[in-house]
mmCIF file of C-alpha atoms and ligand atoms in Angstrom:
data_model
loop_
_atom_site.group_PDB
_atom_site.id
_atom_site.type_symbol
_atom_site.label_atom_id
_atom_site.label_comp_id
_atom_site.label_asym_id
_atom_site.label_seq_id
_atom_site.Cartn_x
_atom_site.Cartn_y
_atom_site.Cartn_z
ATOM 1 C CA MET A 103 36.990 4.978 -22.255
ATOM 2 C CA LYS A 104 36.565 5.280 -26.046
ATOM 3 C CA THR A 105 37.859 2.711 -28.549
ATOM 4 C CA ILE A 106 39.697 3.442 -31.794
ATOM 5 C CA LEU A 107 40.661 1.007 -34.544
ATOM 6 C CA ILE A 108 43.969 1.620 -36.374
ATOM 7 C CA THR A 109 44.422 -0.668 -39.365
ATOM 8 C CA GLY A 110 48.117 -1.016 -40.222
ATOM 9 C CA GLY A 111 48.876 -0.003 -36.649
ATOM 10 C CA THR A 112 52.411 -1.406 -36.627
ATOM 11 C CA GLY A 113 53.446 0.779 -39.583
ATOM 12 C CA LEU A 114 55.363 4.038 -39.117
ATOM 13 C CA LEU A 115 52.158 6.083 -39.044
ATOM 14 C CA GLY A 116 50.431 3.725 -36.602
ATOM 15 C CA LYS A 117 53.455 3.769 -34.321
ATOM 16 C CA GLY A 118 53.417 7.588 -34.341
ATOM 17 C CA MET A 119 49.765 7.534 -33.396
ATOM 18 C CA GLU A 120 50.313 5.041 -30.611
ATOM 19 C CA GLU A 121 53.147 7.121 -29.145
ATOM 20 C CA THR A 122 51.109 10.346 -29.156
ATOM 21 C CA ALA A 123 47.847 8.816 -27.885
ATOM 22 C CA PRO A 124 45.941 10.976 -25.390
ATOM 23 C CA ALA A 125 44.450 9.436 -22.253
ATOM 24 C CA GLY A 126 40.951 8.002 -22.461
ATOM 25 C CA TRP A 127 41.420 5.951 -25.619
ATOM 26 C CA LYS A 128 41.714 2.190 -25.959
ATOM 27 C CA ILE A 129 43.582 1.386 -29.196
ATOM 28 C CA VAL A 130 42.868 -1.730 -31.233
ATOM 29 C CA SER A 131 45.682 -2.057 -33.765
ATOM 30 C CA LEU A 132 45.706 -4.475 -36.727
ATOM 31 C CA HIS A 133 48.559 -5.927 -38.698
ATOM 32 C CA GLN A 134 48.713 -8.768 -41.193
ATOM 33 C CA ARG A 135 51.824 -10.939 -40.717
ATOM 34 C CA ASP A 136 52.099 -13.296 -37.788
ATOM 35 C CA TYR A 137 54.351 -11.589 -35.227
ATOM 36 C CA LYS A 138 53.858 -10.319 -31.697
ATOM 37 C CA VAL A 139 54.384 -6.688 -30.669
ATOM 38 C CA ASP A 140 55.453 -6.139 -27.097
ATOM 39 C CA ASP A 141 53.631 -2.937 -26.376
ATOM 40 C CA ALA A 142 51.378 -2.156 -23.454
ATOM 41 C CA ARG A 143 49.646 0.853 -25.030
ATOM 42 C CA ALA A 144 47.602 -0.906 -27.747
ATOM 43 C CA GLU A 145 45.889 -4.230 -28.206
ATOM 44 C CA HIS A 146 47.635 -5.646 -31.294
ATOM 45 C CA LEU A 147 45.690 -8.154 -33.399
ATOM 46 C CA VAL A 148 46.777 -10.167 -36.433
ATOM 47 C CA LEU A 149 43.987 -9.757 -39.011
ATOM 48 C CA ASP A 150 44.087 -9.602 -42.806
ATOM 49 C CA ILE A 151 41.721 -6.854 -43.983
ATOM 50 C CA ARG A 152 41.307 -8.636 -47.321
ATOM 51 C CA GLU A 153 39.143 -11.149 -45.413
ATOM 52 C CA LYS A 154 35.681 -9.567 -45.271
ATOM 53 C CA LYS A 155 34.350 -12.109 -42.758
ATOM 54 C CA LEU A 156 37.155 -11.341 -40.298
ATOM 55 C CA VAL A 157 36.647 -7.573 -40.653
ATOM 56 C CA ASP A 158 32.891 -7.939 -40.082
ATOM 57 C CA GLU A 159 33.519 -10.120 -37.007
ATOM 58 C CA LEU A 160 35.900 -7.495 -35.623
ATOM 59 C CA PHE A 161 33.279 -4.746 -35.967
ATOM 60 C CA ALA A 162 30.706 -7.038 -34.333
ATOM 61 C CA LYS A 163 33.023 -7.667 -31.377
ATOM 62 C CA TYR A 164 34.049 -4.015 -30.705
ATOM 63 C CA LYS A 165 32.040 -0.818 -30.742
ATOM 64 C CA PHE A 166 34.529 1.607 -32.318
ATOM 65 C CA ASP A 167 34.262 5.371 -31.750
ATOM 66 C CA ALA A 168 36.636 6.113 -34.654
ATOM 67 C CA VAL A 169 38.609 4.236 -37.318
ATOM 68 C CA ILE A 170 41.962 5.178 -38.861
ATOM 69 C CA HIS A 171 42.385 3.132 -42.011
ATOM 70 C CA ALA A 172 46.092 3.047 -42.883
ATOM 71 C CA ALA A 173 46.681 -0.651 -43.730
ATOM 72 C CA GLY A 174 47.796 -1.743 -47.155
ATOM 73 C CA ILE A 175 50.896 -2.139 -49.269
ATOM 74 C CA ALA A 176 52.589 1.276 -49.087
ATOM 75 C CA SER A 177 55.879 0.600 -50.905
ATOM 76 C CA VAL A 178 55.796 2.488 -54.222
ATOM 77 C CA ASP A 179 58.169 0.072 -55.963
ATOM 78 C CA TYR A 180 56.499 -3.075 -54.600
ATOM 79 C CA VAL A 181 53.101 -1.869 -55.847
ATOM 80 C CA GLU A 182 54.514 -1.149 -59.303
ATOM 81 C CA LYS A 183 55.761 -4.745 -59.616
ATOM 82 C CA HIS A 184 52.881 -6.533 -57.810
ATOM 83 C CA TYR A 185 49.794 -4.763 -59.107
ATOM 84 C CA ALA A 186 47.154 -7.482 -58.529
ATOM 85 C CA GLU A 187 48.322 -8.177 -54.979
ATOM 86 C CA SER A 188 48.394 -4.426 -54.264
ATOM 87 C CA LEU A 189 44.844 -3.968 -55.568
ATOM 88 C CA GLU A 190 43.641 -6.678 -53.189
ATOM 89 C CA SER A 191 45.521 -5.256 -50.230
ATOM 90 C CA ASN A 192 44.553 -1.627 -50.821
ATOM 91 C CA LEU A 193 41.280 -1.609 -52.743
ATOM 92 C CA VAL A 194 39.610 -4.818 -51.492
ATOM 93 C CA GLY A 195 40.918 -4.170 -47.974
ATOM 94 C CA THR A 196 39.564 -0.614 -48.064
ATOM 95 C CA LEU A 197 36.181 -1.813 -49.333
ATOM 96 C CA ASN A 198 35.948 -4.306 -46.449
ATOM 97 C CA VAL A 199 36.909 -1.720 -43.811
ATOM 98 C CA THR A 200 34.713 1.085 -45.208
ATOM 99 C CA SER A 201 31.702 -1.254 -45.599
ATOM 100 C CA ALA A 202 31.951 -2.274 -41.955
ATOM 101 C CA ALA A 203 32.478 1.354 -40.842
ATOM 102 C CA ARG A 204 29.484 2.509 -42.888
ATOM 103 C CA ARG A 205 27.186 -0.099 -41.338
ATOM 104 C CA ALA A 206 28.474 0.799 -37.866
ATOM 105 C CA GLY A 207 28.033 4.542 -38.583
ATOM 106 C CA VAL A 208 31.549 5.248 -37.310
ATOM 107 C CA TYR A 209 33.791 8.209 -38.298
ATOM 108 C CA LEU A 210 36.697 7.013 -40.497
ATOM 109 C CA VAL A 211 39.929 8.693 -41.553
ATOM 110 C CA TYR A 212 41.398 7.206 -44.715
ATOM 111 C CA VAL A 213 45.167 7.661 -45.089
ATOM 112 C CA SER A 214 46.285 8.459 -48.644
ATOM 113 C CA PRO A 215 49.604 9.817 -49.956
ATOM 114 C CA ASN A 216 51.105 12.823 -51.772
ATOM 115 C CA ALA A 217 51.561 10.325 -54.635
ATOM 116 C CA VAL A 218 48.097 11.255 -55.967
ATOM 117 C CA PHE A 219 49.802 14.308 -57.558
ATOM 118 C CA ASP A 220 52.056 14.464 -60.642
ATOM 119 C CA GLY A 221 54.559 16.778 -58.934
ATOM 120 C CA ASN A 222 54.508 19.569 -61.515
ATOM 121 C CA LYS A 223 52.541 22.263 -59.629
ATOM 122 C CA ALA A 224 53.738 22.338 -56.023
ATOM 123 C CA PRO A 225 52.927 23.359 -53.382
ATOM 124 C CA TYR A 226 49.701 21.368 -53.402
ATOM 125 C CA ALA A 227 46.589 22.515 -51.549
ATOM 126 C CA GLU A 228 43.861 19.996 -50.735
ATOM 127 C CA SER A 229 41.749 21.237 -53.675
ATOM 128 C CA ALA A 230 44.538 20.719 -56.263
ATOM 129 C CA LYS A 231 43.925 18.458 -59.241
ATOM 130 C CA THR A 232 45.143 14.883 -58.793
ATOM 131 C CA ASN A 233 47.113 13.060 -61.500
ATOM 132 C CA PRO A 234 49.192 10.143 -60.189
ATOM 133 C CA VAL A 235 52.290 9.081 -62.144
ATOM 134 C CA ASN A 236 52.688 5.573 -60.705
ATOM 135 C CA LYS A 237 50.482 2.586 -59.830
ATOM 136 C CA TYR A 238 50.693 3.248 -56.081
ATOM 137 C CA GLY A 239 49.245 6.750 -56.560
ATOM 138 C CA GLN A 240 46.573 5.416 -58.927
ATOM 139 C CA ILE A 241 45.409 2.717 -56.496
ATOM 140 C CA LYS A 242 45.356 5.099 -53.526
ATOM 141 C CA LEU A 243 43.300 7.592 -55.563
ATOM 142 C CA GLN A 244 40.822 4.797 -56.368
ATOM 143 C CA CYS A 245 40.597 4.144 -52.619
ATOM 144 C CA GLU A 246 39.948 7.849 -51.961
ATOM 145 C CA LYS A 247 37.051 7.724 -54.444
ATOM 146 C CA LEU A 248 35.677 4.608 -52.781
ATOM 147 C CA VAL A 249 35.732 6.394 -49.415
ATOM 148 C CA THR A 250 34.163 9.649 -50.644
ATOM 149 C CA GLU A 251 31.451 7.904 -52.631
ATOM 150 C CA THR A 252 30.352 5.398 -49.985
ATOM 151 C CA LEU A 253 30.825 7.019 -46.569
ATOM 152 C CA GLU A 254 29.042 9.909 -44.901
ATOM 153 C CA ARG A 255 31.254 10.340 -41.846
ATOM 154 C CA TYR A 256 34.848 10.452 -43.082
ATOM 155 C CA ALA A 257 37.938 12.514 -43.776
ATOM 156 C CA ILE A 258 41.032 11.852 -45.864
ATOM 157 C CA MET A 259 44.511 12.572 -44.580
ATOM 158 C CA ARG A 260 47.336 12.843 -47.093
ATOM 159 C CA PRO A 261 50.712 12.628 -45.340
ATOM 160 C CA ILE A 262 53.983 12.950 -47.252
ATOM 161 C CA LEU A 263 57.346 11.124 -46.965
ATOM 162 C CA MET A 264 57.394 10.073 -43.312
ATOM 163 C CA TYR A 265 60.358 9.495 -40.996
ATOM 164 C CA GLY A 266 60.756 8.357 -37.401
ATOM 165 C CA TRP A 267 61.614 5.265 -35.367
ATOM 166 C CA ASN A 268 59.720 2.347 -36.870
ATOM 167 C CA HIS A 269 58.870 -0.982 -35.224
ATOM 168 C CA PRO A 270 61.769 -3.353 -35.992
ATOM 169 C CA VAL A 271 59.281 -5.662 -37.760
ATOM 170 C CA THR A 272 58.240 -3.061 -40.351
ATOM 171 C CA ARG A 273 60.056 -1.486 -43.300
ATOM 172 C CA PRO A 274 62.731 1.138 -42.663
ATOM 173 C CA ASN A 275 62.192 4.761 -43.721
ATOM 174 C CA THR A 276 64.458 7.444 -45.226
ATOM 175 C CA VAL A 277 66.049 8.344 -41.900
ATOM 176 C CA THR A 278 66.516 4.838 -40.502
ATOM 177 C CA TRP A 279 68.046 3.313 -43.645
ATOM 178 C CA ILE A 280 70.361 6.270 -44.303
ATOM 179 C CA TYR A 281 71.358 6.292 -40.621
ATOM 180 C CA GLU A 282 72.189 2.568 -40.722
ATOM 181 C CA LYS A 283 74.185 2.804 -43.945
ATOM 182 C CA LEU A 284 76.224 5.781 -42.711
ATOM 183 C CA GLN A 285 76.796 4.034 -39.387
ATOM 184 C CA ARG A 286 78.279 1.070 -41.293
ATOM 185 C CA GLY A 287 80.491 3.465 -43.289
ATOM 186 C CA GLU A 288 78.699 2.717 -46.564
ATOM 187 C CA THR A 289 78.178 5.157 -49.443
ATOM 188 C CA VAL A 290 74.625 6.414 -49.979
ATOM 189 C CA GLU A 291 73.450 7.750 -53.346
ATOM 190 C CA LEU A 292 70.600 10.250 -52.980
ATOM 191 C CA VAL A 293 68.665 12.025 -55.720
ATOM 192 C CA ASP A 294 68.481 15.798 -55.961
ATOM 193 C CA ASP A 295 65.413 15.946 -58.217
ATOM 194 C CA VAL A 296 62.647 14.673 -55.907
ATOM 195 C CA MET A 297 61.338 17.349 -53.574
ATOM 196 C CA GLU A 298 59.113 16.953 -50.499
ATOM 197 C CA ASN A 299 58.469 18.437 -47.062
ATOM 198 C CA PRO A 300 59.234 15.351 -44.911
ATOM 199 C CA LEU A 301 56.914 14.538 -42.031
ATOM 200 C CA TYR A 302 57.893 13.348 -38.548
ATOM 201 C CA ASN A 303 55.650 10.410 -37.602
ATOM 202 C CA LEU A 304 54.902 11.909 -34.162
ATOM 203 C CA GLN A 305 53.588 15.090 -35.834
ATOM 204 C CA CYS A 306 51.449 12.831 -38.017
ATOM 205 C CA GLY A 307 50.177 11.129 -34.845
ATOM 206 C CA ASP A 308 49.225 14.517 -33.342
ATOM 207 C CA ALA A 309 47.373 15.468 -36.537
ATOM 208 C CA LEU A 310 45.429 12.194 -36.569
ATOM 209 C CA TRP A 311 44.404 12.589 -32.913
ATOM 210 C CA ALA A 312 43.297 16.174 -33.673
ATOM 211 C CA MET A 313 41.121 14.804 -36.492
ATOM 212 C CA VAL A 314 39.649 12.181 -34.179
ATOM 213 C CA ALA A 315 38.832 14.906 -31.611
ATOM 214 C CA LYS A 316 37.451 17.489 -34.065
ATOM 215 C CA ARG A 317 35.921 15.101 -36.645
ATOM 216 C CA PRO A 318 36.305 17.407 -39.656
ATOM 217 C CA ASP A 319 35.367 16.264 -43.140
ATOM 218 C CA GLY A 320 37.224 16.662 -46.421
ATOM 219 C CA ILE A 321 40.918 16.336 -47.171
ATOM 220 C CA PHE A 322 43.868 17.339 -44.969
ATOM 221 C CA HIS A 323 47.471 17.604 -46.158
ATOM 222 C CA VAL A 324 49.965 16.803 -43.410
ATOM 223 C CA ALA A 325 53.674 17.547 -43.858
ATOM 224 C CA GLY A 326 56.740 19.028 -42.207
ATOM 225 C CA LYS A 327 57.917 22.635 -42.377
ATOM 226 C CA ASP A 328 60.973 22.486 -44.638
ATOM 227 C CA ARG A 329 61.120 21.576 -48.286
ATOM 228 C CA CYS A 330 64.129 19.593 -49.421
ATOM 229 C CA ASN A 331 65.286 17.039 -51.933
ATOM 230 C CA ARG A 332 66.496 13.603 -50.843
ATOM 231 C CA TYR A 333 70.156 14.638 -51.089
ATOM 232 C CA GLN A 334 69.601 17.637 -48.793
ATOM 233 C CA PHE A 335 67.582 15.402 -46.469
ATOM 234 C CA GLY A 336 70.534 12.999 -46.247
ATOM 235 C CA LEU A 337 72.928 15.815 -45.341
ATOM 236 C CA LYS A 338 70.603 16.908 -42.513
ATOM 237 C CA ILE A 339 70.427 13.330 -41.212
ATOM 238 C CA ALA A 340 74.236 13.049 -41.176
ATOM 239 C CA LYS A 341 74.493 16.369 -39.330
ATOM 240 C CA ALA A 342 71.812 15.510 -36.756
ATOM 241 C CA PHE A 343 73.380 12.153 -35.857
ATOM 242 C CA GLY A 344 77.027 13.223 -36.188
ATOM 243 C CA LEU A 345 77.707 10.883 -39.131
ATOM 244 C CA ASP A 346 80.071 11.234 -42.111
ATOM 245 C CA ALA A 347 78.289 13.382 -44.743
ATOM 246 C CA SER A 348 81.073 12.748 -47.295
ATOM 247 C CA LEU A 349 79.598 9.248 -47.773
ATOM 248 C CA ILE A 350 76.504 10.839 -49.328
ATOM 249 C CA LYS A 351 76.704 11.119 -53.120
ATOM 250 C CA ARG A 352 74.493 13.430 -55.136
ATOM 251 C CA VAL A 353 72.783 11.788 -58.146
ATOM 252 C CA ASP A 354 69.577 12.291 -60.122
ATOM 253 C CA SER A 355 66.686 9.921 -60.804
ATOM 254 C CA SER A 356 68.225 8.616 -64.058
ATOM 255 C CA ARG A 357 70.626 6.689 -61.765
ATOM 256 C CA PHE A 358 67.725 4.357 -60.768
ATOM 257 C CA PRO A 359 65.928 3.452 -64.033
ATOM 258 C CA ALA A 360 64.352 0.266 -62.620
ATOM 259 C CA ILE A 361 62.219 1.859 -59.922
ATOM 260 C CA ALA A 362 58.697 3.312 -60.272
ATOM 261 C CA ALA A 363 58.356 6.893 -61.557
ATOM 262 C CA ARG A 364 58.411 9.506 -58.801
ATOM 263 C CA PRO A 365 56.611 12.864 -59.082
ATOM 264 C CA PRO A 366 59.354 15.540 -58.988
ATOM 265 C CA ASN A 367 57.879 17.947 -56.435
ATOM 266 C CA THR A 368 54.874 17.002 -54.290
ATOM 267 C CA THR A 369 55.512 19.491 -51.496
ATOM 268 C CA LEU A 370 52.196 19.880 -49.659
ATOM 269 C CA SER A 371 50.622 23.053 -48.324
ATOM 270 C CA VAL A 372 49.940 22.663 -44.587
ATOM 271 C CA LYS A 373 47.765 25.768 -44.102
ATOM 272 C CA ARG A 374 44.569 23.776 -43.487
ATOM 273 C CA MET A 375 46.357 21.435 -41.050
ATOM 274 C CA GLU A 376 47.731 24.345 -39.010
ATOM 275 C CA LYS A 377 44.521 26.400 -39.034
ATOM 276 C CA GLU A 378 41.828 23.737 -38.587
ATOM 277 C CA LEU A 379 43.665 20.985 -36.705
ATOM 278 C CA GLY A 380 45.858 23.315 -34.649
ATOM 279 C CA VAL A 381 48.966 21.239 -35.438
ATOM 280 C CA LYS A 382 52.239 23.046 -36.233
ATOM 281 C CA ALA A 383 54.492 21.783 -39.030
ATOM 282 C CA VAL A 384 57.712 20.458 -37.448
ATOM 283 C CA LEU A 385 61.139 21.590 -38.701
ATOM 284 C CA LEU A 386 63.286 18.742 -40.006
ATOM 285 C CA ALA A 387 66.088 19.665 -37.607
ATOM 286 C CA ASP A 388 63.656 19.467 -34.662
ATOM 287 C CA GLY A 389 62.188 16.132 -35.752
ATOM 288 C CA LEU A 390 65.664 14.642 -36.199
ATOM 289 C CA ALA A 391 66.819 16.044 -32.839
ATOM 290 C CA ASP A 392 63.785 14.461 -31.171
ATOM 291 C CA MET A 393 64.608 11.110 -32.779
ATOM 292 C CA LYS A 394 68.161 11.380 -31.462
ATOM 293 C CA LYS A 395 66.907 12.189 -27.974
ATOM 294 C CA ARG A 396 64.562 9.216 -27.953
ATOM 295 C CA MET A 397 67.377 6.931 -29.120
ATOM 296 C CA ARG A 398 69.521 8.051 -26.153
ATOM 297 C CA ILE A 399 66.695 7.325 -23.725
ATOM 298 C CA LYS A 400 66.393 3.776 -25.077
ATOM 299 C CA ALA A 401 70.141 3.111 -24.945
HETATM 300 N N1 LIG B 760 55.344 6.055 -44.960
HETATM 301 C C1 LIG B 760 55.156 7.128 -45.727
HETATM 302 O O1 LIG B 760 56.119 7.853 -46.062
HETATM 303 C C2 LIG B 760 53.754 7.476 -46.186
HETATM 304 C C3 LIG B 760 53.587 8.688 -46.882
HETATM 305 C C4 LIG B 760 52.306 9.031 -47.326
HETATM 306 C C5 LIG B 760 51.218 8.201 -47.059
HETATM 307 N N2 LIG B 760 51.430 7.024 -46.395
HETATM 308 C C6 LIG B 760 50.259 6.154 -46.143
HETATM 309 O O2 LIG B 760 50.182 5.933 -44.736
HETATM 310 C C7 LIG B 760 49.663 4.627 -44.487
HETATM 311 C C8 LIG B 760 50.572 3.908 -43.511
HETATM 312 O O3 LIG B 760 51.871 3.854 -44.078
HETATM 313 P P1 LIG B 760 53.093 3.259 -43.253
HETATM 314 O O4 LIG B 760 54.336 3.751 -43.905
HETATM 315 O O5 LIG B 760 52.862 3.477 -41.804
HETATM 316 O O6 LIG B 760 52.936 1.714 -43.591
HETATM 317 P P2 LIG B 760 53.992 0.542 -43.372
HETATM 318 O O7 LIG B 760 55.031 0.985 -42.402
HETATM 319 O O8 LIG B 760 54.370 0.007 -44.708
HETATM 320 O O9 LIG B 760 53.070 -0.537 -42.637
HETATM 321 C C9 LIG B 760 51.935 -1.069 -43.273
HETATM 322 C C10 LIG B 760 51.005 -1.587 -42.205
HETATM 323 O O10 LIG B 760 49.839 -2.133 -42.861
HETATM 324 C C11 LIG B 760 49.687 -3.476 -42.461
HETATM 325 N N3 LIG B 760 49.049 -4.241 -43.511
HETATM 326 C C12 LIG B 760 49.437 -4.358 -44.800
HETATM 327 N N4 LIG B 760 48.574 -5.159 -45.461
HETATM 328 C C13 LIG B 760 47.626 -5.535 -44.562
HETATM 329 C C14 LIG B 760 46.488 -6.364 -44.607
HETATM 330 N N5 LIG B 760 46.120 -6.969 -45.758
HETATM 331 N N6 LIG B 760 45.743 -6.553 -43.502
HETATM 332 C C15 LIG B 760 46.099 -5.947 -42.320
HETATM 333 N N7 LIG B 760 47.177 -5.141 -42.199
HETATM 334 C C16 LIG B 760 47.929 -4.945 -43.318
HETATM 335 C C17 LIG B 760 51.100 -3.946 -42.139
HETATM 336 O O11 LIG B 760 51.084 -5.108 -41.369
HETATM 337 P P3 LIG B 760 52.355 -6.148 -41.413
HETATM 338 O O12 LIG B 760 53.499 -5.454 -40.725
HETATM 339 O O13 LIG B 760 51.839 -7.306 -40.653
HETATM 340 O O14 LIG B 760 52.632 -6.419 -42.854
HETATM 341 C C18 LIG B 760 51.624 -2.717 -41.374
HETATM 342 O O15 LIG B 760 51.070 -2.697 -40.084
HETATM 343 C C19 LIG B 760 49.548 3.941 -45.832
HETATM 344 O O16 LIG B 760 48.188 3.963 -46.205
HETATM 345 C C20 LIG B 760 50.369 4.792 -46.774
HETATM 346 O O17 LIG B 760 49.831 4.780 -48.081
HETATM 347 C C21 LIG B 760 52.668 6.655 -45.939
#
């Protein structure tokens, strides 16, 4: 039995990885706030990665065969308003995790976002020039540099806007919040000038497990098959779940002046993912249909 550490394991990405885990792996999953996850698949621990001593003790206790480092503040708007706290969570936390991984000589995948790009030259290949337009993208790019300049055995995964069933304790995502609002009969305003290729969290889980198995180096972009703006995404969600699409109103980004700047089009190229990881980009309609199926099973 091999052991993997997933930092931020209760997030949407960590949940996707837990649900797609192959046999033969013991998962140690970290989160920060004090809650208990009822889940037999992983061992969930409460540990703040900003605390170097605790991270070092963890690596002394377990012999990890791989590390997925996904923990940190990942809300674009929260980071914009709480810069110092976000630096500690992302940059200090990453330094603590990468230092321990380096000393242990363990392969690490750092999870970064599409937000490292300015959104003016899509689709983006892994070699494309970075130029973040908000503080979240800037901090995550600093973390990427920290990883590439201090580790020998590593890769960077850059997923894009992710959707899927999240743990009830963690933040909702584009599908779950739109679904809940439409279910309650509330109007949803969605912008038509931010373009992505949304990623199902179970596809992201498959891609991470492929990286753990193949141990490639360098950067991997991971995204879904179809490109759409948020308004089109909303219409597909309404259709998939049989909800009232007339509640969805088309607006542009000028409607939300208080939020952090968003790059207009960060659609990612998935050629490297498909060729080297052997993971197929999932169609939005298929990802949404799978979510619906899983909801029925739970009901
Ligand atoms: N979601 C997306 O659309 C998306 C897109 C591109 C890239 N990414 C990247 O993917 C990664 C995971 O994102 P996500 O959406 O799955 O995250 P998420 O749902 O916001 O969850 C964040 C996770 O990190 C944990 N965490 C935060 N600060 C921590 C700390 N100081 N110590 C230990 N754990 C801490 C949280 O624990 P608590 O629940 O206890 O707070 C939670 O488990 C992030 O690095 C993000 O930048 C996400």
